[in-house]
XYZ file of N, CA and C in Angstrom:
738
model
N -4.359 69.171 12.892
C -4.558 67.834 12.343
C -3.299 67.352 11.606
N -2.748 68.242 10.759
C -1.525 67.898 10.032
C -0.378 67.625 11.001
N -0.307 68.441 12.063
C 0.767 68.266 13.047
C 0.643 66.906 13.740
N -0.606 66.536 14.079
C -0.828 65.248 14.745
C -0.457 64.093 13.830
N -0.806 64.204 12.544
C -0.476 63.165 11.575
C 1.032 63.042 11.414
N 1.713 64.187 11.305
C 3.176 64.189 11.179
C 3.825 63.540 12.398
N 3.307 63.875 13.593
C 3.850 63.322 14.839
C 3.675 61.814 14.885
N 2.501 61.352 14.451
C 2.234 59.912 14.470
C 3.181 59.175 13.530
N 3.383 59.744 12.321
C 4.301 59.132 11.351
C 5.724 59.128 11.893
N 6.123 60.214 12.539
C 7.473 60.308 13.111
C 7.694 59.246 14.175
N 6.688 59.068 15.024
C 6.794 58.062 16.095
C 6.926 56.669 15.506
N 6.107 56.364 14.478
C 6.182 55.051 13.841
C 7.543 54.843 13.176
N 8.088 55.879 12.530
C 9.394 55.784 11.876
C 10.494 55.517 12.882
N 10.455 56.245 13.998
C 11.466 56.057 15.051
C 11.374 54.667 15.640
N 10.141 54.218 15.909
C 9.949 52.875 16.480
C 10.467 51.812 15.529
N 10.216 52.021 14.222
C 10.698 51.065 13.235
C 12.203 51.004 13.196
N 12.854 52.157 13.316
C 14.322 52.198 13.307
C 14.891 51.456 14.503
N 14.289 51.675 15.673
C 14.799 51.018 16.872
C 14.529 49.518 16.835
N 13.488 49.108 16.075
C 13.171 47.689 16.011
C 14.064 46.931 15.049
N 14.820 47.633 14.218
C 15.675 46.975 13.249
C 16.916 46.397 13.927
N 17.393 45.273 13.361
C 18.603 44.641 13.863
C 19.820 45.472 13.469
N 20.642 45.798 14.443
C 21.874 46.545 14.168
C 22.871 45.616 13.492
N 23.456 46.048 12.395
C 24.481 45.258 11.721
C 25.362 46.188 10.901
N 26.486 45.636 10.461
C 27.441 46.413 9.671
C 26.959 46.525 8.232
N 27.417 47.564 7.535
C 27.099 47.675 6.108
C 28.157 46.993 5.238
N 29.110 46.324 5.888
C 30.114 45.546 5.160
C 29.430 44.359 4.488
N 29.770 44.097 3.231
C 29.127 43.026 2.469
C 30.148 41.942 2.122
N 29.773 40.691 2.388
C 30.572 39.540 1.978
C 29.717 38.657 1.077
N 30.358 37.848 0.252
C 29.621 36.833 -0.490
C 28.964 35.881 0.511
N 28.047 35.058 0.046
C 27.325 34.143 0.947
C 28.305 33.132 1.540
N 28.553 33.233 2.848
C 29.518 32.340 3.497
C 28.952 31.660 4.740
N 27.814 32.116 5.249
C 27.297 31.618 6.532
C 26.281 30.504 6.343
N 26.250 29.596 7.318
C 25.318 28.478 7.340
C 24.766 28.315 8.752
N 23.687 27.544 8.865
C 23.202 27.118 10.175
C 23.196 25.587 10.198
N 23.169 25.019 11.400
C 23.178 23.570 11.571
C 21.771 22.998 11.639
N 21.588 21.835 11.016
C 20.389 21.030 11.187
C 20.835 19.650 11.649
N 20.432 19.242 12.852
C 20.973 18.025 13.458
C 19.843 17.055 13.794
N 19.952 15.827 13.287
C 18.998 14.770 13.593
C 19.649 13.758 14.524
N 19.022 13.539 15.665
C 19.506 12.576 16.638
C 18.818 11.226 16.450
N 19.451 10.188 16.958
C 18.820 8.870 16.980
C 17.521 8.951 17.776
N 17.587 9.640 18.912
C 16.393 9.944 19.693
C 15.841 11.267 19.179
N 14.750 11.219 18.458
C 14.261 12.395 17.736
C 13.837 13.555 18.636
N 13.657 13.310 19.913
C 13.251 14.417 20.790
C 14.357 15.462 20.936
N 15.589 15.099 20.551
C 16.709 16.039 20.630
C 16.970 16.754 19.300
N 16.189 16.461 18.285
C 16.431 17.047 16.955
C 16.481 18.575 17.003
N 17.395 19.121 16.192
C 17.577 20.567 16.100
C 17.522 20.978 14.630
N 16.342 21.353 14.129
C 16.236 21.746 12.717
C 17.071 22.985 12.378
N 17.263 23.872 13.363
C 18.087 25.070 13.172
C 18.781 25.366 14.495
N 20.109 25.228 14.496
C 20.821 25.466 15.750
C 22.207 26.043 15.480
N 22.413 27.263 15.931
C 23.711 27.934 15.807
C 24.183 27.993 14.353
N 25.427 28.396 14.168
C 25.933 28.677 12.823
C 27.105 27.772 12.454
N 27.508 27.862 11.221
C 28.656 27.125 10.722
C 29.115 27.738 9.410
N 30.069 27.079 8.763
C 30.604 27.593 7.495
C 31.438 26.497 6.846
N 31.919 26.761 5.664
C 32.786 25.831 4.943
C 34.191 26.411 4.864
N 35.180 25.535 4.876
C 36.561 25.961 4.653
C 37.149 25.168 3.496
N 38.071 25.799 2.823
C 38.826 25.124 1.772
C 40.249 24.950 2.252
N 40.724 23.705 2.242
C 42.084 23.448 2.704
C 42.696 22.363 1.835
N 43.838 22.674 1.235
C 44.504 21.746 0.324
C 43.550 21.210 -0.730
N 42.777 22.117 -1.307
C 41.859 21.805 -2.406
C 40.698 20.890 -2.003
N 40.476 20.712 -0.710
C 39.308 19.983 -0.226
C 38.416 20.946 0.550
N 37.126 20.638 0.587
C 36.175 21.466 1.315
C 35.653 20.712 2.531
N 35.585 21.418 3.670
C 35.141 20.826 4.933
C 34.099 21.733 5.578
N 33.284 21.164 6.438
C 32.277 21.926 7.180
C 32.752 22.114 8.614
N 32.517 23.308 9.154
C 33.004 23.649 10.498
C 31.892 24.311 11.311
N 31.822 23.979 12.587
C 30.956 24.675 13.531
C 31.622 24.625 14.906
N 30.952 25.134 15.926
C 31.537 25.181 17.270
C 31.299 23.866 18.017
N 32.299 23.422 18.732
C 32.197 22.191 19.505
C 31.257 22.335 20.702
N 31.276 23.505 21.320
C 30.533 23.643 22.580
C 29.024 23.565 22.406
N 28.530 23.636 21.160
C 27.082 23.522 20.985
C 26.589 22.135 21.408
N 27.475 21.141 21.364
C 27.082 19.803 21.810
C 26.796 19.770 23.307
N 27.411 20.650 24.071
C 27.130 20.724 25.506
C 25.659 21.067 25.760
N 25.092 21.842 24.849
C 23.760 22.402 25.054
C 22.658 21.445 24.627
N 22.901 20.675 23.575
C 21.819 19.899 22.966
C 21.980 18.384 23.085
N 23.044 17.913 23.670
C 23.321 16.474 23.665
C 22.420 15.704 24.628
N 22.149 14.415 24.306
C 21.500 13.531 25.271
C 22.407 13.322 26.482
N 21.836 13.006 27.608
C 22.608 12.870 28.847
C 23.708 11.825 28.740
N 23.450 10.739 28.028
C 24.430 9.654 27.932
C 25.567 9.952 26.956
N 25.435 10.998 26.190
C 26.491 11.387 25.252
C 27.499 12.235 26.019
N 28.592 11.622 26.435
C 29.531 12.288 27.343
C 30.860 12.655 26.697
N 31.189 12.043 25.561
C 32.484 12.312 24.926
C 32.299 12.833 23.508
N 33.393 13.284 22.919
C 33.364 13.866 21.578
C 33.285 12.749 20.534
N 32.131 12.112 20.513
C 31.850 11.061 19.544
C 30.366 11.094 19.228
N 30.041 11.186 17.951
C 28.642 11.265 17.537
C 28.015 9.892 17.368
N 28.852 8.875 17.373
C 28.397 7.508 17.169
C 27.291 7.132 18.157
N 26.247 6.516 17.652
C 25.107 6.030 18.439
C 24.152 7.126 18.888
N 24.483 8.387 18.656
C 23.628 9.481 19.135
C 23.094 10.366 18.012
N 23.939 10.680 17.046
C 23.530 11.582 15.961
C 23.567 10.820 14.641
N 22.457 10.857 13.915
C 22.382 10.088 12.672
C 22.555 10.953 11.426
N 22.355 12.251 11.549
C 22.489 13.100 10.371
C 22.806 14.533 10.792
N 23.802 15.111 10.149
C 24.187 16.504 10.436
C 24.325 17.228 9.107
N 23.528 18.272 8.944
C 23.603 19.062 7.713
C 23.787 20.529 8.073
N 24.203 21.305 7.099
C 24.255 22.760 7.233
C 23.583 23.366 6.016
N 22.996 24.546 6.203
C 22.310 25.204 5.094
C 22.225 26.705 5.361
N 22.151 27.519 4.310
C 21.961 28.965 4.498
C 20.509 29.228 4.886
N 20.304 30.057 5.879
C 18.968 30.289 6.413
C 18.035 30.927 5.389
N 18.607 31.636 4.439
C 17.769 32.294 3.426
C 17.555 31.419 2.193
N 18.087 30.182 2.210
C 17.857 29.255 1.100
C 17.994 27.831 1.631
N 16.943 27.346 2.244
C 17.006 26.082 2.986
C 17.147 24.856 2.101
N 17.020 25.029 0.798
C 17.174 23.887 -0.113
C 18.640 23.611 -0.443
N 19.519 24.549 -0.128
C 20.950 24.374 -0.419
C 21.628 23.652 0.754
N 21.603 22.340 0.698
C 22.040 21.527 1.833
C 23.480 21.056 1.667
N 24.231 21.142 2.772
C 25.553 20.515 2.869
C 25.412 19.335 3.824
N 25.610 18.127 3.332
C 25.477 16.930 4.163
C 26.854 16.522 4.670
N 26.990 16.492 5.998
C 28.274 16.122 6.601
C 28.475 14.612 6.562
N 29.733 14.229 6.525
C 30.079 12.804 6.525
C 30.690 12.442 7.877
N 32.009 12.442 8.002
C 32.675 12.037 9.238
C 33.103 13.247 10.065
N 33.003 13.111 11.385
C 33.573 14.108 12.293
C 35.061 13.814 12.392
N 35.879 14.658 11.801
C 37.306 14.373 11.677
C 38.056 14.512 12.989
N 37.582 15.391 13.876
C 38.278 15.545 15.167
C 37.577 14.794 16.291
N 36.903 13.715 15.934
C 36.283 12.860 16.947
C 37.346 12.376 17.940
N 37.004 12.381 19.228
C 37.938 11.947 20.264
C 37.132 11.361 21.422
N 37.090 10.056 21.489
C 36.276 9.381 22.504
C 36.824 9.557 23.914
N 38.024 10.117 24.024
C 38.600 10.366 25.355
C 38.330 11.787 25.843
N 37.795 12.640 24.981
C 37.536 14.036 25.357
C 36.134 14.183 25.927
N 36.047 14.590 27.164
C 34.756 14.766 27.823
C 34.124 16.089 27.396
N 32.868 16.030 26.974
C 32.195 17.237 26.508
C 31.958 18.243 27.626
N 31.847 17.769 28.856
C 31.596 18.683 29.968
C 32.868 19.348 30.487
N 34.026 18.910 30.006
C 35.284 19.500 30.466
C 35.415 20.935 29.976
N 36.024 21.794 30.784
C 36.223 23.190 30.398
C 37.112 23.303 29.165
N 37.961 22.298 28.960
C 38.874 22.318 27.822
C 38.142 22.246 26.484
N 36.841 21.933 26.506
C 36.040 21.933 25.275
C 36.177 23.259 24.548
N 36.304 24.347 25.315
C 36.389 25.677 24.722
C 37.784 26.013 24.200
N 38.802 25.209 24.575
C 40.158 25.522 24.139
C 40.291 25.434 22.618
N 39.800 24.332 22.056
C 39.760 24.167 20.598
C 38.295 23.980 20.229
N 37.593 25.095 20.179
C 36.136 25.066 20.091
C 35.665 24.945 18.643
N 35.966 23.795 18.048
C 35.540 23.572 16.675
C 35.296 22.089 16.417
N 34.322 21.856 15.563
C 34.070 20.547 14.968
C 34.346 20.696 13.480
N 35.061 19.748 12.909
C 35.340 19.800 11.479
C 34.907 18.475 10.851
N 34.068 18.580 9.827
C 33.481 17.414 9.161
C 33.975 17.301 7.723
N 34.166 16.063 7.275
C 34.255 15.845 5.836
C 32.841 15.971 5.275
N 32.731 16.139 3.970
C 31.434 16.406 3.352
C 31.036 15.268 2.418
N 29.809 14.784 2.621
C 29.270 13.726 1.774
C 28.652 14.309 0.507
N 27.942 15.420 0.664
C 27.277 16.045 -0.477
C 27.125 17.537 -0.229
N 27.370 18.333 -1.261
C 27.255 19.788 -1.149
C 26.446 20.325 -2.328
N 25.212 20.720 -2.057
C 24.364 21.282 -3.109
C 24.200 22.789 -2.927
N 25.084 23.393 -2.146
C 24.975 24.823 -1.864
C 25.908 25.626 -2.762
N 25.634 26.927 -2.839
C 26.517 27.844 -3.566
C 27.360 28.668 -2.596
N 27.409 28.221 -1.340
C 28.178 28.914 -0.299
C 29.665 28.884 -0.637
N 30.329 29.995 -0.428
C 31.754 30.112 -0.720
C 32.574 29.556 0.443
N 33.407 28.526 0.231
C 34.298 28.048 1.296
C 35.351 29.106 1.636
N 35.625 29.262 2.916
C 36.588 30.263 3.362
C 38.009 29.708 3.328
N 38.954 30.606 3.145
C 40.363 30.247 3.246
C 40.948 30.906 4.491
N 41.969 30.266 5.059
C 42.558 30.731 6.309
C 43.495 31.924 6.071
N 43.476 32.848 7.002
C 44.461 33.937 6.983
C 45.757 33.413 7.594
N 46.887 33.771 7.008
C 48.170 33.276 7.511
C 49.107 34.390 7.967
N 48.558 35.590 8.194
C 49.360 36.700 8.720
C 48.785 37.141 10.068
N 49.618 37.716 10.950
C 49.145 38.098 12.289
C 48.089 39.193 12.244
N 47.205 39.178 13.235
C 46.228 40.250 13.389
C 46.923 41.497 13.921
N 46.375 42.656 13.573
C 46.945 43.936 13.981
C 45.960 44.639 14.905
N 46.436 45.079 16.056
C 45.550 45.733 17.018
C 44.812 46.901 16.359
N 43.497 46.928 16.546
C 42.672 47.986 15.991
C 42.052 47.673 14.644
N 42.481 46.597 13.980
C 41.907 46.301 12.667
C 40.478 45.778 12.809
N 39.686 46.006 11.782
C 38.292 45.581 11.777
C 38.206 44.077 11.501
N 37.341 43.406 12.256
C 37.025 42.012 12.024
C 35.505 41.867 12.034
N 34.997 40.801 11.400
C 33.565 40.678 11.189
C 33.074 39.263 11.498
N 31.934 39.178 12.175
C 31.231 37.914 12.380
C 30.067 37.878 11.408
N 29.901 36.745 10.721
C 28.847 36.616 9.715
C 27.946 35.439 10.070
N 26.659 35.701 10.214
C 25.726 34.622 10.538
C 24.361 35.147 10.930
N 23.664 34.377 11.759
C 22.327 34.733 12.228
C 22.231 34.485 13.733
N 21.512 35.328 14.434
C 21.278 35.096 15.851
C 20.102 34.135 16.023
N 19.878 33.713 17.251
C 18.877 32.693 17.551
C 17.460 33.100 17.147
N 17.148 34.382 17.246
C 15.780 34.832 16.994
C 15.447 34.968 15.514
N 16.446 34.880 14.656
C 16.217 35.048 13.212
C 15.790 33.727 12.585
N 14.700 33.766 11.833
C 14.173 32.562 11.199
C 14.372 32.567 9.687
N 14.757 33.698 9.129
C 14.973 33.783 7.687
C 15.765 35.053 7.382
N 15.932 35.320 6.095
C 16.632 36.530 5.683
C 18.101 36.293 5.400
N 18.747 37.262 4.785
C 20.158 37.133 4.417
C 21.070 37.107 5.635
N 22.293 36.619 5.435
C 23.278 36.599 6.510
C 23.529 38.010 7.022
N 23.726 38.126 8.339
C 24.036 39.425 8.941
C 25.531 39.530 9.171
N 26.025 40.760 9.122
C 27.446 41.017 9.357
C 27.570 41.929 10.569
N 28.379 41.515 11.538
C 28.595 42.296 12.754
C 30.066 42.707 12.819
N 30.296 43.889 13.346
C 31.608 44.532 13.219
C 32.297 44.653 14.585
N 33.584 44.347 14.585
C 34.387 44.392 15.809
C 35.757 44.997 15.510
N 36.479 45.268 16.595
C 37.861 45.752 16.479
C 38.753 44.796 17.256
N 39.826 44.356 16.615
C 40.747 43.426 17.271
C 41.484 44.118 18.418
N 41.474 43.464 19.583
C 42.135 44.014 20.763
C 43.425 43.264 21.086
N 43.305 41.970 21.364
C 44.496 41.173 21.669
C 44.140 39.694 21.579
N 45.159 38.851 21.593
C 44.968 37.406 21.628
C 45.549 36.866 22.923
N 44.765 36.068 23.639
C 45.215 35.390 24.843
C 45.103 33.894 24.589
N 46.247 33.211 24.553
C 46.274 31.796 24.199
C 45.652 31.657 22.810
N 44.562 30.914 22.693
C 43.919 30.792 21.381
C 42.561 31.485 21.351
N 42.414 32.537 22.171
C 41.191 33.333 22.175
C 41.467 34.726 21.620
N 40.601 35.152 20.704
C 40.741 36.461 20.060
C 39.793 37.433 20.748
N 40.330 38.375 21.511
C 39.504 39.346 22.240
C 39.156 40.516 21.326
N 37.855 40.834 21.294
C 37.362 41.852 20.370
C 36.626 42.965 21.099
N 36.731 44.166 20.564
C 35.935 45.290 21.039
C 34.718 45.435 20.134
N 33.550 45.646 20.743
C 32.311 45.765 19.988
C 32.247 47.077 19.206
N 31.779 47.012 17.975
C 31.488 48.216 17.189
C 30.013 48.218 16.779
N 29.629 47.288 15.910
C 28.226 47.124 15.526
C 27.853 45.675 15.768
N 27.123 45.433 16.838
C 26.868 44.067 17.284
C 25.380 43.876 17.590
N 24.907 42.616 17.617
C 23.503 42.378 17.952
C 23.248 42.635 19.431
N 21.993 42.881 19.755
C 21.623 43.078 21.158
C 21.904 41.821 21.967
N 21.641 40.644 21.350
C 21.918 39.356 21.984
C 22.712 38.496 21.014
N 23.806 37.911 21.502
C 24.704 37.137 20.653
C 24.252 35.688 20.468
N 23.267 35.243 21.247
C 22.841 33.853 21.202
C 22.509 33.378 19.802
N 23.021 32.206 19.429
C 22.783 31.643 18.110
C 23.931 31.835 17.143
N 24.876 32.727 17.478
C 26.015 32.969 16.597
C 27.158 31.973 16.803
N 27.062 31.128 17.826
C 28.120 30.137 18.064
C 28.400 29.355 16.784
N 29.677 29.215 16.453
C 30.073 28.497 15.249
C 30.170 29.348 14.009
N 29.752 30.620 14.097
C 29.833 31.508 12.937
C 31.293 31.882 12.668
N 31.634 32.198 11.427
C 33.012 32.572 11.111
C 33.333 34.006 11.521
N 34.562 34.203 11.988
C 35.133 35.530 12.196
C 36.128 35.743 11.074
N 35.895 36.781 10.264
C 36.736 37.010 9.090
C 37.318 38.412 9.114
N 38.370 38.592 8.339
C 38.973 39.923 8.235
C 38.341 40.697 7.085
N 38.879 41.860 6.805
C 38.349 42.768 5.771
C 38.256 42.091 4.410
N 39.164 41.139 4.156
C 39.213 40.456 2.866
C 38.457 39.132 2.859
N 37.747 38.836 3.938
C 36.976 37.606 4.002
C 37.787 36.369 4.318
N 38.998 36.551 4.843
C 39.821 35.406 5.242
C 39.474 35.012 6.673
N 39.426 33.719 6.932
C 39.004 33.201 8.230
C 40.084 33.379 9.284
N 39.694 33.941 10.436
C 40.636 34.096 11.551
C 40.123 33.452 12.836
N 38.803 33.198 12.930
C 38.288 32.644 14.177
C 36.893 32.052 14.020
N 36.433 31.431 15.109
C 35.115 30.792 15.176
C 34.420 31.299 16.429
N 33.193 31.776 16.294
C 32.478 32.325 17.449
C 32.329 31.257 18.525
N 32.737 31.611 19.743
C 32.788 30.649 20.828
C 32.143 31.183 22.104
N 32.873 32.019 22.851
C 32.397 32.433 24.171
C 33.051 33.763 24.537
N 33.115 34.064 25.820
C 33.763 35.271 26.304
C 34.997 34.948 27.122
N 35.907 35.907 27.212
C 37.151 35.744 27.969
C 37.416 36.999 28.791
N 37.817 36.811 30.028
C 38.176 37.941 30.886
C 39.639 38.295 30.653
N 39.883 39.541 30.299
C 41.247 40.027 30.114
C 41.870 40.250 31.489
N 42.940 39.537 31.822
C 43.537 39.676 33.156
C 44.108 41.062 33.432
N 44.463 41.806 32.396
C 45.028 43.145 32.586
C 43.976 44.166 32.998
N 42.784 44.062 32.419
C 41.737 45.051 32.698
C 40.604 44.479 33.544
N 40.594 43.138 33.702
C 39.526 42.443 34.413
C 38.170 42.637 33.728
N 38.217 42.922 32.445
C 36.997 43.122 31.662
C 36.764 41.909 30.771
N 35.488 41.520 30.642
C 35.160 40.370 29.799
C 34.930 40.822 28.367
N 35.566 40.136 27.428
C 35.448 40.458 26.009
C 34.824 39.294 25.250
N 34.061 39.600 24.229
C 33.625 38.614 23.248
C 34.887 38.051 22.604
N 35.031 36.721 22.607
C 36.323 36.162 22.190
C 36.169 34.879 21.371
N 36.053 35.002 20.069
C 36.057 33.818 19.206
C 37.331 32.994 19.391
N 37.218 31.724 19.052
C 38.358 30.812 19.120
C 39.220 30.989 17.873
N 40.520 31.108 18.069
C 41.446 31.211 16.949
C 41.431 29.919 16.123
N 41.723 30.032 14.817
C 41.782 28.839 13.964
C 43.202 28.275 13.866
N 44.116 28.808 14.660
C 45.514 28.347 14.590
C 45.624 26.845 14.783
N 44.959 26.316 15.817
C 45.043 24.876 16.087
C 44.246 24.060 15.079
N 43.215 24.658 14.501
C 42.484 23.979 13.431
C 43.385 23.797 12.217
N 44.159 24.829 11.890
C 45.112 24.726 10.780
C 46.130 23.619 11.060
N 46.647 23.577 12.289
C 47.615 22.529 12.670
C 46.992 21.150 12.534
N 45.747 21.028 12.993
C 45.029 19.748 12.887
C 44.903 19.318 11.440
N 44.508 20.236 10.572
C 44.334 19.901 9.164
C 45.664 19.550 8.506
N 46.714 20.241 8.914
C 48.042 19.961 8.353
C 48.526 18.580 8.786
N 48.334 18.248 10.053
C 48.737 16.926 10.556
C 47.924 15.821 9.889
N 46.655 16.107 9.648
C 45.803 15.130 8.987
C 46.327 14.845 7.580
N 46.752 15.902 6.882
C 47.301 15.734 5.531
C 48.562 14.884 5.572
N 49.404 15.147 6.548
C 50.676 14.419 6.656
C 50.469 12.950 6.997
N 49.361 12.633 7.706
C 49.111 11.264 8.145
C 48.321 10.453 7.130
N 47.939 11.086 6.037
C 47.165 10.362 5.010
C 48.046 9.345 4.304
């Protein structure tokens, strides 16, 4: 009887362990957000969709997420990188504290000539917003300005699609190489399914921003596909040019 009870408890313990989400034990301050998007046509509303974060640049704070998420949720008539006439409200909030709202103002990289269906959407896979109101305690990230080193640890912070609550998760990777503006990573501690992490920040050991979760890239040398966040190099250039043009 005791043996049967012990066996049953062991089975339940093992099942519970396998049911847990795999994540890194690396801890960062609260930096991750999710998107809440209200469309003019309410049937497209997305109360929780993919991830985002805040950045601090030249003493201003901005909201950032992935551009390609618009490919997935946009109305059919919304064909270019312009929210005008289609989206009436865009907010971000931490999934574990939905009252801490960041209300976006203007889409700073709006471009009515850029087609959302074009493959080039992934080249600079970011949306950057000015902020109308920030009632969150989320820490804005600062950009890293030194080169990545092969083999160094990098981390994605956010929530996958299936998560409805709880603290931000941290996933662990190893830097492999950069191709154009894509950062190729080797998996260390990653979720079973990456869906929902689009727009999440990729940070280094010190919490400095190096990339934005985007898509995958095939390495031409090995013909292997790698998880490859978009580099923030061009985002930094964009922000610098914006400052100069003010």
